Every structure is written in structure tokens, then in C-alpha cells.
XYZ file of C-alpha atoms in Angstrom:
268
model
C -38.288 12.571 -18.993
C -35.260 13.492 -21.400
C -35.128 11.225 -24.743
C -32.816 8.104 -24.285
C -32.754 8.251 -20.204
C -35.468 6.120 -18.291
C -35.211 7.457 -14.403
C -36.612 4.595 -12.418
C -35.971 5.866 -8.305
C -36.202 3.185 -5.753
C -37.907 4.559 -2.330
C -35.807 2.184 -0.539
C -32.244 1.812 0.473
C -30.661 0.439 -2.726
C -28.025 -2.710 -1.352
C -25.895 -4.715 -2.563
C -23.976 -8.063 -1.575
C -21.655 -7.571 0.968
C -19.442 -10.559 1.351
C -16.749 -11.470 3.814
C -14.485 -14.642 3.289
C -11.512 -15.862 5.154
C -8.454 -15.944 4.061
C -5.264 -17.251 5.566
C -3.552 -19.888 3.210
C -4.021 -18.362 -0.094
C -4.565 -14.877 -1.283
C -5.817 -15.933 -4.838
C -5.318 -18.205 -7.664
C -2.928 -16.043 -9.076
C 0.436 -16.907 -10.576
C 2.027 -14.682 -7.960
C 0.514 -16.071 -4.927
C 2.557 -17.814 -1.801
C 1.606 -19.066 1.347
C 0.079 -16.343 3.641
C 1.053 -15.328 7.018
C -0.649 -12.671 7.536
C -4.395 -13.364 8.696
C -6.854 -11.507 6.932
C -10.607 -11.595 5.081
C -11.313 -10.357 1.693
C -14.512 -8.038 2.100
C -16.662 -6.940 -1.273
C -19.511 -4.104 -1.077
C -21.299 -3.306 -4.554
C -23.455 -0.553 -4.526
C -25.286 0.764 -7.539
C -27.352 4.054 -8.647
C -31.082 4.319 -8.059
C -31.552 6.046 -11.446
C -31.756 3.564 -14.451
C -30.893 3.668 -18.511
C -32.407 1.788 -20.839
C -35.314 1.272 -23.314
C -37.498 -1.675 -24.153
C -35.085 -4.243 -24.376
C -32.168 -3.082 -22.170
C -31.966 -1.408 -18.643
C -29.160 -0.776 -16.637
C -27.741 1.464 -14.100
C -24.267 2.839 -12.486
C -22.240 0.424 -10.044
C -19.463 1.031 -7.404
C -17.762 -2.279 -6.680
C -14.812 -3.361 -4.404
C -13.001 -6.482 -2.965
C -10.241 -5.847 -0.726
C -8.197 -7.378 2.138
C -9.346 -5.900 6.120
C -6.616 -7.386 8.025
C -6.533 -8.192 11.620
C -4.227 -6.577 12.880
C -5.423 -3.064 12.877
C -2.082 -1.241 12.448
C -1.478 -2.799 9.249
C -4.977 -2.554 7.954
C -4.922 1.274 8.428
C -1.764 1.743 6.945
C -2.797 0.089 3.659
C -5.562 1.906 3.120
C -4.119 4.662 0.890
C -3.018 1.713 -1.367
C -6.674 0.142 -1.394
C -8.288 3.100 -1.444
C -6.490 4.764 -4.084
C -8.566 7.749 -4.930
C -7.886 9.356 -1.049
C -11.441 7.984 -0.366
C -11.239 7.050 3.715
C -13.667 3.699 2.890
C -15.396 1.775 0.854
C -18.907 3.341 1.880
C -17.152 6.543 1.267
C -15.599 5.888 -2.552
C -19.197 4.366 -3.243
C -20.627 7.525 -2.224
C -18.017 9.429 -4.336
C -18.414 7.522 -7.305
C -22.313 7.281 -7.779
C -23.365 11.013 -6.382
C -21.450 11.683 -9.226
C -23.365 9.984 -11.549
C -26.685 11.111 -9.933
C -25.727 14.598 -10.223
C -24.773 14.082 -14.164
C -28.070 12.537 -14.661
C -29.904 15.394 -13.070
C -28.030 18.143 -14.955
C -30.726 20.267 -17.304
C -27.777 19.625 -20.088
C -27.786 15.849 -20.012
C -29.786 14.996 -23.261
C -29.335 10.958 -23.033
C -26.989 8.386 -21.688
C -25.633 5.411 -23.779
C -23.785 3.745 -21.196
C -24.512 3.395 -17.358
C -20.982 4.195 -15.826
C -19.201 1.921 -13.542
C -15.660 1.794 -11.114
C -15.134 -1.645 -9.853
C -12.205 -2.076 -8.013
C -9.844 -5.106 -6.857
C -7.337 -5.319 -4.224
C -5.837 -8.414 -3.339
C -2.300 -9.697 -1.709
C -0.546 -11.320 -4.401
C 2.870 -11.746 -1.714
C 2.649 -12.955 2.101
C 5.962 -12.958 4.332
C 6.667 -12.230 7.483
C 8.821 -9.601 6.496
C 6.785 -8.020 3.639
C 3.539 -7.958 1.477
C 2.642 -7.495 -2.296
C -0.687 -5.674 -2.324
C -2.009 -5.250 -6.039
C -5.133 -2.945 -6.256
C -6.635 -2.427 -9.804
C -9.385 -0.556 -11.095
C -11.967 -0.301 -14.446
C -13.950 2.255 -14.293
C -16.178 4.316 -17.238
C -17.483 7.330 -17.075
C -18.922 7.890 -20.992
C -16.461 8.499 -23.194
C -15.276 5.998 -25.648
C -13.528 3.409 -23.561
C -12.889 3.166 -20.015
C -9.744 3.737 -17.860
C -7.656 0.681 -15.856
C -5.275 1.430 -13.470
C -3.360 -1.277 -11.508
C -1.082 -0.092 -8.485
C 1.725 -2.236 -6.538
C 2.520 -1.408 -2.821
C 5.115 -3.183 -1.040
C 4.632 -2.753 2.656
C 7.074 -3.906 5.591
C 5.106 -5.662 7.772
C 7.093 -5.146 10.741
C 8.065 -1.228 9.856
C 4.390 -0.627 8.937
C 5.814 1.131 5.900
C 5.287 1.139 2.160
C 9.094 0.928 0.405
C 10.479 2.477 -2.217
C 12.232 0.917 -5.026
C 15.435 2.523 -3.843
C 15.218 1.291 -0.452
C 15.999 -2.384 -1.836
C 18.644 -1.292 -3.964
C 22.442 -1.175 -3.513
C 23.882 2.415 -3.184
C 25.018 3.460 -6.577
C 22.913 -0.014 -8.432
C 19.693 1.792 -9.504
C 21.780 3.084 -12.793
C 22.461 -0.758 -13.117
C 19.231 -1.722 -12.703
C 17.420 0.823 -14.820
C 19.740 -0.373 -17.649
C 18.672 -4.120 -17.037
C 14.838 -3.046 -17.161
C 15.681 -1.247 -20.532
C 17.147 -4.176 -21.719
C 14.297 -6.304 -21.063
C 12.146 -3.773 -22.380
C 13.461 -3.305 -25.692
C 13.382 -7.073 -26.180
C 9.805 -7.271 -25.683
C 9.279 -4.048 -28.078
C 11.008 -5.744 -30.659
C 13.957 -2.989 -30.797
C 17.253 -2.203 -31.079
C 19.715 -0.879 -28.683
C 19.966 1.958 -30.307
C 16.538 2.618 -31.650
C 14.919 6.017 -30.740
C 12.496 6.218 -28.056
C 11.091 9.481 -28.364
C 8.664 8.895 -31.356
C 6.688 6.249 -30.174
C 7.067 6.073 -26.449
C 6.535 8.826 -23.259
C 9.739 8.720 -21.849
C 11.009 12.212 -21.349
C 13.597 13.410 -23.359
C 13.286 9.796 -24.854
C 15.316 8.810 -22.005
C 13.823 5.114 -20.306
C 13.179 5.362 -16.796
C 11.859 2.862 -14.470
C 8.718 3.223 -12.825
C 8.330 3.644 -8.928
C 4.914 0.905 -9.583
C 6.565 -2.154 -8.572
C 6.042 -5.067 -7.098
C 7.407 -8.001 -5.455
C 6.412 -11.398 -6.377
C 7.226 -14.994 -5.673
C 10.465 -14.985 -8.492
C 10.597 -11.730 -9.378
C 10.907 -7.799 -9.504
C 7.962 -6.288 -11.844
C 7.812 -3.169 -12.997
C 4.461 -1.730 -14.335
C 3.789 0.928 -16.685
C -0.167 1.824 -16.966
C -1.835 2.596 -19.994
C -0.906 6.035 -20.960
C 2.778 5.811 -18.470
C 4.686 5.323 -21.277
C 2.663 4.665 -24.513
C -0.951 4.979 -25.853
C -4.075 3.569 -24.682
C -4.599 1.448 -27.693
C -0.878 -0.255 -26.705
C -2.168 -0.970 -23.391
C 0.027 -2.071 -20.502
C 3.788 -2.374 -20.050
C 4.938 -5.083 -17.598
C 8.833 -5.747 -16.809
C 9.460 -8.633 -15.044
C 13.237 -9.093 -14.070
C 13.916 -12.909 -12.330
C 15.274 -12.196 -9.075
C 18.638 -14.056 -10.160
C 19.077 -12.011 -12.845
C 19.345 -8.897 -9.764
C 20.881 -10.144 -7.061
C 24.354 -8.507 -7.260
C 22.421 -5.339 -7.062
C 19.794 -5.559 -4.477
C 21.062 -4.230 -0.756
C 21.081 -6.197 2.375
C 17.307 -5.175 2.681
C 16.118 -6.393 -0.549
C 18.383 -9.647 -0.394
C 16.735 -10.040 3.279
C 13.288 -9.886 1.823
C 14.211 -12.370 -1.316
C 15.842 -15.105 1.014
C 13.124 -15.033 2.972
C 10.585 -15.718 0.208
C 12.670 -18.277 -1.126
C 12.788 -20.287 2.221
């Protein structure tokens, strides 16, 4: 037995709680939530590794867990799989197997002397806004595979439920107005970071050539547009994520016809 590693193998299928929760009125307790219009249920899958690590006082093992919506409309459900399984797995079973196999192979390697902390991957995909025209999906993942700290990522998807299409930010902005949106977002960013209008963005941030840029990771909530930057995208890990929130009343003049139709639909 390798020092520091406790191997316990169960010769039965290690299974976990798989739950379904019907949801037709409220996606979550999130501040972004709005009344739903699409029928779906939340499903939770959890799987664990057969290899345990620990000592006389503590025992642990790697696990994969995901909670995600399953839509009654199969076309919508199929179209949103890439937004839920962002590492390009086909389903929850495949995602669990892929992650846990990585841990198991790491444990089995002859070069592995000790494992101080078990791996984990926890994903949650939730609908934060659902209207007759579109929905906004937020997928968040926490993952640890060794090292000083884990990784976290949050991805927003704005999905047109009629056209079965993920929207890009420029698809809701009037022609020639993207620069104006960028300026509004930069003004909000500089205020949040306590920067003057002329402070350089080169030293402390990761913007190319020190020029502020919008991220394509955006969401539409019940009262604002949010632009989201994950850890490492524009700042060091220690500085965390950056969220820029622009109320609809502040950007109403730069939305195109589709963007205005979406916002009006929210506010009805």
C-alpha cells in the first residue's frame, strides 16, 4: 500500500442519489429568477470513485455531481446540451465516467505516492430567466484536481426558444452601437475597480494591449444585462470574478429590435 493512500474497492456498483424535481413556476431562489413558461424538471446525478483516501481520522473519495434541467420539449433539451455539459460530454453519465476515470487512473499510476485531497467536480445548471421568447441558463462548475486551489467557472447562455438558437451579444445590439455598449461597460468596470477614466488597464488586468473589451459570456436577467468574466480571464485568480451589470433603462437606446422585444417581453 502506498504511503498516505487508503484504497478501498467496493465490488458493487457505487451509486448515488439521482433525483428529479418538477419545476414549472420558479427556476430557483436566485435574485434573477422570473416566472417560468417552459415545462422542465431538475435532475441531480452523483457518482463517487471506488478509491478512497484518508487516515485513521478522515476518509474521503472523489465525486462528480451535477444538477441540471431536463426540458419536456426535446428540441430545446437537445439544443441546450452543450450549454449544460460545457466540456462537450454527451450526457451526465459520460461526464461522470470521464471525470472519475481521470481520478482513478491518477491513483493507479505507479508514480503516485500520496494523495492529500480527493478530487471533485460539482456542476449546477439552472434557468435564471424564462420568457415566451427566450431563456437564460447559468451553468456553474467547481472543480478540484489537486494543487493549491480548485477552479471555478460560470457560463451564461441566452437561448431563443423559438429559433432554437444560442444568441451572441451583437445579435441584440443595434448596428454600430457595440462600441457605445463597450464604453458603458468600461465606465461601470472602472467605477467598480476604483479607477479613473485615464488609468491604465495594462498592469493589473489581462486585456489585450490594455484595451477594455466586452466578454461574450453574458446573460439577460429580469432587469439587467450582465457581462461575466471568470477567474483568470481579466484578473488574477486571487482577484476573483468580475460581473458588470447594466440596467435595461441604461442601454435601451442601443438595443436593436430583437433586444427591445426581449426586454419588453420580460417587463410585461
